[in-house]
CSV table of C-alpha atoms in Angstrom, one decimal:
chain,number,residue,atom,x,y,z
R,1,MET,CA,26.0,-40.0,-22.3
R,2,ALA,CA,27.1,-39.5,-18.7
R,3,GLN,CA,26.1,-36.3,-16.9
R,4,GLY,CA,28.7,-33.9,-15.6
R,5,PRO,CA,28.6,-32.5,-12.1
R,6,GLU,CA,26.9,-29.3,-13.2
R,7,GLU,CA,24.1,-31.1,-15.1
R,8,HIS,CA,23.7,-33.5,-12.2
R,9,TRP,CA,23.2,-30.6,-9.7
R,10,VAL,CA,20.8,-28.8,-12.0
R,11,PHE,CA,18.7,-32.0,-12.4
R,12,TRP,CA,18.4,-32.6,-8.6
R,13,ALA,CA,17.7,-28.9,-7.9
R,14,ALA,CA,14.9,-29.1,-10.4
R,15,MET,CA,13.6,-32.3,-8.8
R,16,HIS,CA,13.8,-30.8,-5.4
R,17,ARG,CA,11.8,-27.7,-6.4
R,18,ALA,CA,9.2,-29.8,-8.2
R,19,TYR,CA,8.8,-31.9,-5.1
R,20,ARG,CA,8.3,-28.9,-2.8
R,21,ARG,CA,5.8,-27.3,-5.2
R,22,ALA,CA,3.6,-30.4,-5.9
R,23,SER,CA,0.3,-30.3,-4.1
R,24,LEU,CA,0.4,-33.9,-2.9
R,25,LEU,CA,4.0,-33.6,-1.7
R,26,GLY,CA,5.5,-30.3,-0.5
R,27,GLY,CA,2.4,-28.2,-1.4
R,28,GLY,CA,4.3,-25.0,-2.2
R,29,SER,CA,2.3,-24.2,-5.2
R,30,LYS,CA,-0.8,-23.6,-3.0
R,31,PHE,CA,0.8,-20.5,-1.6
R,32,VAL,CA,1.5,-17.1,-3.2
R,33,ILE,CA,3.6,-14.5,-1.5
R,34,ILE,CA,2.7,-11.0,-2.6
R,35,LEU,CA,5.4,-8.4,-1.9
R,36,ALA,CA,4.5,-4.7,-2.3
R,37,ALA,CA,7.6,-3.3,-3.9
R,38,ASN,CA,7.5,0.4,-4.9
R,39,GLN,CA,10.1,-0.4,-7.5
R,40,GLY,CA,9.9,2.7,-9.7
R,41,GLY,CA,9.1,5.2,-7.0
R,42,GLY,CA,5.7,5.9,-5.6
R,43,VAL,CA,2.9,8.1,-6.9
R,44,MET,CA,3.6,10.8,-4.3
R,45,GLU,CA,7.4,10.7,-3.9
R,46,TRP,CA,10.8,9.8,-5.3
R,47,LYS,CA,13.1,7.2,-3.8
R,48,GLY,CA,16.7,7.8,-2.7
R,49,PRO,CA,19.7,5.3,-2.4
R,50,ARG,CA,18.6,4.1,1.1
R,51,GLU,CA,15.1,3.3,-0.1
R,52,TRP,CA,16.5,1.4,-3.1
R,53,ALA,CA,18.8,-0.5,-0.7
R,54,ILE,CA,15.8,-1.5,1.5
R,55,GLU,CA,13.9,-2.7,-1.5
R,56,ARG,CA,16.9,-4.7,-2.9
R,57,ASP,CA,17.3,-6.5,0.4
R,58,SER,CA,13.6,-7.1,1.0
R,59,VAL,CA,13.1,-8.5,-2.5
R,60,LYS,CA,16.2,-10.7,-2.4
R,61,ASN,CA,15.0,-12.1,1.0
R,62,LYS,CA,11.5,-13.0,-0.4
R,63,LYS,CA,12.9,-14.5,-3.6
R,64,LYS,CA,15.3,-16.7,-1.7
R,65,TYR,CA,12.6,-17.9,0.7
R,66,ALA,CA,10.0,-18.6,-2.1
R,67,LYS,CA,12.6,-20.5,-4.1
R,68,LYS,CA,13.6,-22.6,-1.2
R,69,TRP,CA,10.1,-23.9,-0.5
R,70,GLY,CA,8.6,-23.8,-3.9
R,71,TYR,CA,6.1,-20.9,-3.2
R,72,ASN,CA,4.9,-18.5,-5.9
R,73,LEU,CA,6.2,-15.0,-5.5
R,74,GLU,CA,4.4,-12.0,-7.0
R,75,ILE,CA,6.4,-8.7,-6.7
R,76,VAL,CA,4.0,-5.9,-7.3
R,77,ASP,CA,5.5,-2.7,-8.7
R,78,MET,CA,3.3,0.0,-7.0
R,79,SER,CA,4.6,2.7,-9.3
R,80,THR,CA,2.3,1.3,-12.0
R,81,LYS,CA,-0.8,2.0,-9.8
R,82,LYS,CA,-0.9,5.7,-10.8
R,83,ARG,CA,-4.6,5.4,-11.5
R,84,TYR,CA,-5.2,5.8,-7.7
R,85,ALA,CA,-3.2,9.0,-7.4
R,86,HIS,CA,-6.1,11.3,-8.4
R,87,GLU,CA,-8.1,10.2,-5.4
R,88,TRP,CA,-5.2,9.8,-3.0
R,89,ARG,CA,-5.8,6.1,-2.9
R,90,GLU,CA,-2.3,4.8,-3.3
R,91,SER,CA,-2.4,2.8,0.0
R,92,TRP,CA,-5.7,1.1,-1.0
R,93,GLU,CA,-4.3,-0.9,-3.9
R,94,LYS,CA,-3.7,-4.0,-1.6
R,95,VAL,CA,-7.3,-5.1,-2.3
R,96,ASP,CA,-7.1,-4.7,-6.1
R,97,THR,CA,-3.7,-6.4,-6.1
R,98,ILE,CA,-4.9,-9.4,-4.2
R,99,ARG,CA,-7.8,-9.8,-6.6
R,100,ASN,CA,-5.4,-9.7,-9.6
R,101,CYS,CA,-3.1,-12.3,-8.0
R,102,MET,CA,-6.0,-14.6,-7.5
R,103,ARG,CA,-6.7,-14.4,-11.2
R,104,LYS,CA,-3.1,-14.9,-12.1
R,105,TYR,CA,-2.6,-18.0,-9.8
R,106,PRO,CA,-5.9,-19.9,-10.2
R,107,LYS,CA,-4.6,-23.0,-8.5
R,108,ALA,CA,-3.3,-21.3,-5.4
R,109,GLN,CA,-5.3,-21.4,-2.2
R,110,TRP,CA,-3.6,-19.0,0.3
R,111,PHE,CA,-2.1,-15.5,-0.4
R,112,TRP,CA,0.4,-14.0,1.9
R,113,TRP,CA,0.7,-10.2,1.7
R,114,LEU,CA,4.0,-8.7,2.9
R,115,ASP,CA,4.9,-5.0,3.1
R,116,LEU,CA,8.2,-4.0,1.7
R,117,ASN,CA,9.7,-3.2,5.2
R,118,THR,CA,9.5,-6.8,6.3
R,119,PHE,CA,12.3,-9.4,6.5
R,120,ILE,CA,11.9,-13.2,6.8
R,121,MET,CA,14.3,-13.9,9.7
R,122,GLU,CA,14.0,-17.7,9.7
R,123,PRO,CA,14.0,-19.0,6.1
R,124,SER,CA,14.0,-22.6,7.4
R,125,TYR,CA,10.4,-22.2,8.7
R,126,THR,CA,7.7,-23.3,6.2
R,127,LEU,CA,4.3,-21.7,6.1
R,128,GLN,CA,2.8,-25.1,6.5
R,129,LYS,CA,4.6,-25.8,9.7
R,130,GLN,CA,4.5,-22.2,11.1
R,131,VAL,CA,0.7,-21.7,10.4
R,132,PHE,CA,-1.3,-24.1,8.3
R,133,ASN,CA,-0.6,-27.6,9.5
R,134,ASP,CA,-2.4,-26.7,12.7
R,135,LEU,CA,-4.6,-23.7,11.8
R,136,ALA,CA,-6.9,-24.2,14.8
R,137,GLY,CA,-3.9,-24.2,17.2
R,138,ASN,CA,-2.0,-21.3,15.6
R,139,THR,CA,-5.0,-18.9,15.4
R,140,TYR,CA,-7.8,-17.7,17.6
R,141,ARG,CA,-11.3,-16.7,16.5
R,142,ASP,CA,-12.4,-14.9,19.7
R,143,ILE,CA,-11.0,-11.4,19.5
R,144,ASN,CA,-11.4,-11.0,23.3
R,145,ILE,CA,-8.2,-13.0,23.7
R,146,TYR,CA,-6.4,-9.9,22.6
R,147,ASN,CA,-8.6,-6.9,21.9
R,148,PRO,CA,-6.7,-3.6,21.7
R,149,LEU,CA,-9.6,-1.9,19.9
R,150,HIS,CA,-12.0,-3.0,22.6
R,151,ILE,CA,-14.5,-4.3,20.1
R,152,THR,CA,-17.7,-5.7,21.6
R,153,HIS,CA,-17.7,-9.4,20.6
R,154,PRO,CA,-19.7,-11.4,19.8
R,155,PHE,CA,-22.8,-9.6,18.6
R,156,ASN,CA,-25.8,-9.8,20.9
R,157,ASP,CA,-28.6,-9.3,18.3
R,158,SER,CA,-31.1,-12.2,18.8
R,159,LYS,CA,-32.0,-12.0,15.1
R,160,LEU,CA,-28.6,-13.3,14.1
R,161,ASP,CA,-27.9,-17.0,13.5
R,162,ALA,CA,-25.9,-19.2,16.0
R,163,THR,CA,-22.7,-18.8,14.1
R,164,SER,CA,-22.8,-15.0,14.2
R,165,LEU,CA,-23.7,-15.1,17.9
R,166,SER,CA,-20.8,-17.4,18.7
R,167,PRO,CA,-17.4,-15.9,19.7
R,168,VAL,CA,-15.6,-18.5,17.5
R,169,GLY,CA,-18.0,-18.6,14.5
R,170,ASP,CA,-18.6,-22.3,13.6
R,171,GLY,CA,-15.3,-23.2,15.2
R,172,LYS,CA,-14.1,-25.1,12.1
R,173,PRO,CA,-10.6,-24.3,10.7
R,174,SER,CA,-12.1,-24.8,7.2
R,175,SER,CA,-14.2,-21.7,7.6
R,176,ILE,CA,-11.2,-19.4,8.2
R,177,ASP,CA,-10.6,-17.2,5.1
R,178,LEU,CA,-8.7,-14.3,6.6
R,179,ILE,CA,-5.8,-14.5,9.1
R,180,ILE,CA,-4.7,-11.2,10.7
R,181,PRO,CA,-2.2,-10.2,13.4
R,182,GLN,CA,-3.0,-7.4,15.8
R,183,ASP,CA,-0.5,-4.9,17.1
R,184,CYS,CA,-0.9,-2.4,20.0
R,185,ALA,CA,-3.3,-0.3,17.9
R,186,GLY,CA,-5.5,-3.0,16.3
R,187,PHE,CA,-5.4,-4.9,13.0
R,188,ASN,CA,-2.0,-4.9,11.2
R,189,LEU,CA,-2.0,-5.6,7.4
R,190,GLY,CA,1.8,-5.5,7.0
R,191,SER,CA,1.7,-9.4,7.0
R,192,PHE,CA,-1.5,-11.3,6.7
R,193,PHE,CA,-3.1,-14.3,4.9
R,194,ILE,CA,-6.2,-14.5,2.8
R,195,ARG,CA,-7.7,-17.6,1.2
R,196,ARG,CA,-9.4,-18.0,-2.1
R,197,SER,CA,-13.2,-18.5,-1.5
R,198,THR,CA,-16.6,-17.1,-2.3
R,199,TRP,CA,-16.5,-15.2,1.0
R,200,THR,CA,-13.2,-13.6,0.0
R,201,ASP,CA,-14.6,-12.5,-3.4
R,202,ARG,CA,-17.4,-10.8,-1.5
R,203,LEU,CA,-15.1,-9.2,1.1
R,204,LEU,CA,-12.8,-7.8,-1.6
R,205,ASP,CA,-15.8,-6.3,-3.4
R,206,ILE,CA,-17.1,-4.6,-0.3
R,207,TRP,CA,-13.6,-3.6,1.0
R,208,TRP,CA,-12.8,-1.9,-2.3
R,209,ASP,CA,-16.3,-0.3,-2.6
R,210,PRO,CA,-15.9,3.3,-3.9
R,211,VAL,CA,-19.0,4.5,-2.1
R,212,GLY,CA,-17.6,3.5,1.3
R,213,TYR,CA,-14.3,5.0,0.4
R,214,GLU,CA,-15.8,8.4,-0.6
R,215,GLN,CA,-17.8,8.5,2.6
R,216,LYS,CA,-15.2,7.5,5.1
R,217,HIS,CA,-11.7,8.0,3.7
R,218,MET,CA,-11.1,11.3,5.5
R,219,GLU,CA,-11.8,9.5,8.8
R,220,TRP,CA,-9.7,6.4,8.1
R,221,GLU,CA,-6.1,7.4,8.9
R,222,HIS,CA,-4.8,3.9,8.1
R,223,LYS,CA,-6.9,3.6,5.0
R,224,GLU,CA,-7.6,0.0,4.0
R,225,GLN,CA,-6.7,-1.2,7.5
R,226,ASP,CA,-9.3,1.1,9.1
R,227,ALA,CA,-11.8,0.1,6.5
R,228,LEU,CA,-11.4,-3.6,7.4
R,229,GLU,CA,-11.7,-2.8,11.1
R,230,HIS,CA,-14.9,-0.9,10.3
R,231,LEU,CA,-16.3,-3.9,8.4
R,232,TYR,CA,-15.3,-6.3,11.2
R,233,ILE,CA,-17.0,-4.1,13.8
R,234,ASN,CA,-20.3,-3.7,11.9
R,235,GLN,CA,-20.7,-6.8,9.7
R,236,PRO,CA,-21.5,-10.2,11.4
R,237,TRP,CA,-20.6,-12.2,8.2
R,238,ILE,CA,-17.0,-10.7,8.3
R,239,ARG,CA,-16.4,-12.0,11.8
R,240,SER,CA,-17.5,-15.6,11.1
R,241,HIS,CA,-14.7,-16.2,8.6
R,242,THR,CA,-11.9,-14.1,10.3
R,243,ALA,CA,-9.2,-15.5,12.6
R,244,PHE,CA,-6.4,-13.7,14.4
R,245,ILE,CA,-2.9,-15.0,14.8
R,246,PRO,CA,-0.4,-14.0,17.6
R,247,GLN,CA,1.6,-11.2,16.1
R,248,ARG,CA,5.0,-12.7,16.6
R,249,LYS,CA,4.0,-15.8,14.6
R,250,ILE,CA,4.2,-13.8,11.3
R,251,ASN,CA,4.8,-10.1,12.1
R,252,SER,CA,7.1,-9.2,15.0
R,253,PHE,CA,7.9,-5.6,15.5
R,254,PRO,CA,11.2,-4.0,16.5
R,255,MET,CA,11.3,-2.0,19.7
R,256,GLY,CA,10.8,1.2,17.8
R,257,ALA,CA,7.2,0.2,16.9
R,258,CYS,CA,4.6,0.1,19.6
R,259,GLY,CA,7.4,0.7,22.1
R,260,GLU,CA,5.9,3.6,24.0
R,261,ASN,CA,5.2,1.4,27.0
R,262,GLY,CA,8.4,-0.6,26.8
R,263,GLU,CA,8.8,-4.2,25.5
R,264,ASP,CA,5.6,-6.1,24.9
R,265,LYS,CA,6.1,-9.9,24.7
R,266,ARG,CA,3.1,-10.3,22.4
R,267,ILE,CA,4.5,-7.8,19.9
R,268,HIS,CA,8.3,-7.3,19.9
R,269,TYR,CA,10.9,-9.4,18.2
R,270,LYS,CA,12.8,-11.7,20.4
R,271,GLU,CA,16.1,-13.2,19.1
R,272,THR,CA,16.2,-16.1,21.5
R,273,ASP,CA,12.7,-17.3,20.3
R,274,ARG,CA,13.8,-17.1,16.7
R,275,ASP,CA,10.8,-15.2,15.5
R,276,PHE,CA,9.8,-15.9,11.9
R,277,VAL,CA,9.3,-12.4,10.4
R,278,VAL,CA,10.1,-8.9,11.5
R,279,ASN,CA,8.1,-5.9,10.2
R,280,MET,CA,9.8,-2.4,10.5
R,281,ALA,CA,6.3,-0.9,10.7
R,282,GLY,CA,6.3,2.9,10.8
R,283,CYS,CA,10.1,3.2,10.5
R,284,GLU,CA,9.6,6.1,8.0
R,285,TRP,CA,8.2,8.2,10.9
R,286,GLY,CA,11.3,9.3,12.8
R,287,ARG,CA,13.2,6.0,12.7
R,288,ASP,CA,16.0,4.7,10.4
R,289,CYS,CA,14.4,2.2,8.0
R,290,TRP,CA,17.6,1.2,6.3
R,291,GLY,CA,19.5,0.9,9.7
R,292,GLU,CA,16.8,-1.5,11.0
R,293,MET,CA,16.7,-3.5,7.8
R,294,TYR,CA,20.5,-3.8,7.7
R,295,ASN,CA,20.7,-4.9,11.4
R,296,PHE,CA,18.0,-7.5,11.1
R,297,ARG,CA,19.5,-8.8,7.8
R,298,GLU,CA,22.9,-9.3,9.5
R,299,LEU,CA,21.3,-10.9,12.6
R,300,SER,CA,19.4,-13.3,10.4
R,301,ASN,CA,22.6,-14.2,8.5
R,302,LYS,CA,24.3,-14.8,11.8
R,303,LEU,CA,21.5,-16.9,13.3
R,304,ASN,CA,21.2,-19.1,10.2
R,305,ARG,CA,24.9,-19.9,9.6
R,306,THR,CA,25.8,-23.5,8.7
R,307,PRO,CA,28.0,-25.4,11.1
R,308,TRP,CA,30.9,-24.9,8.7
R,309,GLU,CA,30.3,-21.1,8.7
R,310,LYS,CA,30.1,-21.0,12.5
R,311,PHE,CA,33.4,-23.0,12.7
R,312,LYS,CA,35.1,-20.5,10.3
R,313,ASP,CA,33.7,-17.5,12.2
R,314,GLY,CA,35.0,-19.0,15.4
R,315,ILE,CA,38.5,-19.4,14.0
R,316,SER,CA,38.4,-15.8,12.7
R,317,ASP,CA,37.2,-14.4,16.0
R,318,ARG,CA,40.1,-16.2,17.8
R,319,ILE,CA,42.7,-14.8,15.4
R,320,LYS,CA,41.3,-11.3,15.9
R,321,ALA,CA,41.4,-11.7,19.7
R,322,MET,CA,45.0,-12.9,19.5
R,323,LYS,CA,46.0,-10.0,17.4
R,324,ALA,CA,44.2,-7.6,19.7
R,325,LYS,CA,46.2,-8.7,22.8
R,326,PRO,CA,49.6,-7.4,21.7
R,327,ASP,CA,48.0,-4.1,20.7
R,328,LYS,CA,46.7,-3.7,24.3
R,329,LYS,CA,50.1,-4.5,25.8
R,330,GLU,CA,51.8,-1.9,23.5
R,331,GLY,CA,49.2,0.6,24.7
R,332,LYS,CA,50.1,0.0,28.3
R,333,SER,CA,53.9,0.3,27.9
């Protein structure tokens, strides 16, 4: 029996997705995108219409991207994490969530955490091409290349092994298990990658350790982010498996974030460079989160128009311009 156009399209769409997910072909199944979506309202606050609109756009953006390239997508409803509320640990659930995702996707290798206030601006970029096909070239191990926290690196304790004393660890891309961007204030965990490994299991255990939390949580303003910085500063074994990535590779900021000293080419989104992801970090503190999300969404749509859409928009703009001319003449007369 001959297939109709609809069945034919469904068949090829399924084949296309299977190709992009296959480990020996597209490789999409090796990656899991974890999106922190506070879908039912957080532990400490209710959400209004603008917050719902932000979430709707962010989730739709990640779903479309994951489907396009065959990646796994885990949308985490943080409202179910109320077990952290009694100890004010709502912002620490990243660690527990990552561990749960590693159990849920046993064949995945890399996990990409994204905060809700992020937007993938260039959906045509794959993670493979943007980061992983050249991990050594796209990351750096020596934090002195960009060191806003002024961390002394490497360690100078003669009792340590050669890897711990080296500014680049063993220098092998295969030993990279954690990839973090840095902003003007230090580590930024709004968009970062972590790999399944024995080292990662150990890191997640220590990072989530309730003893460290009880001792330090009053000092750690940025919670799990400050905790990771503390571990990196004090533990040689953390540094030897951590790599950094230029912020604009996976986590560009709008001018409202880290903008006290004007535009920083290492940090702020640049339209002409077609940056991959924008993170409206800190927009809830005196900025307009929905306004920023809307503007970046519209810009992404404009930048990623098909040739046909550009042609139609060009015709539409000409018609509008022609209509505007008589109005101006009438205004002068």
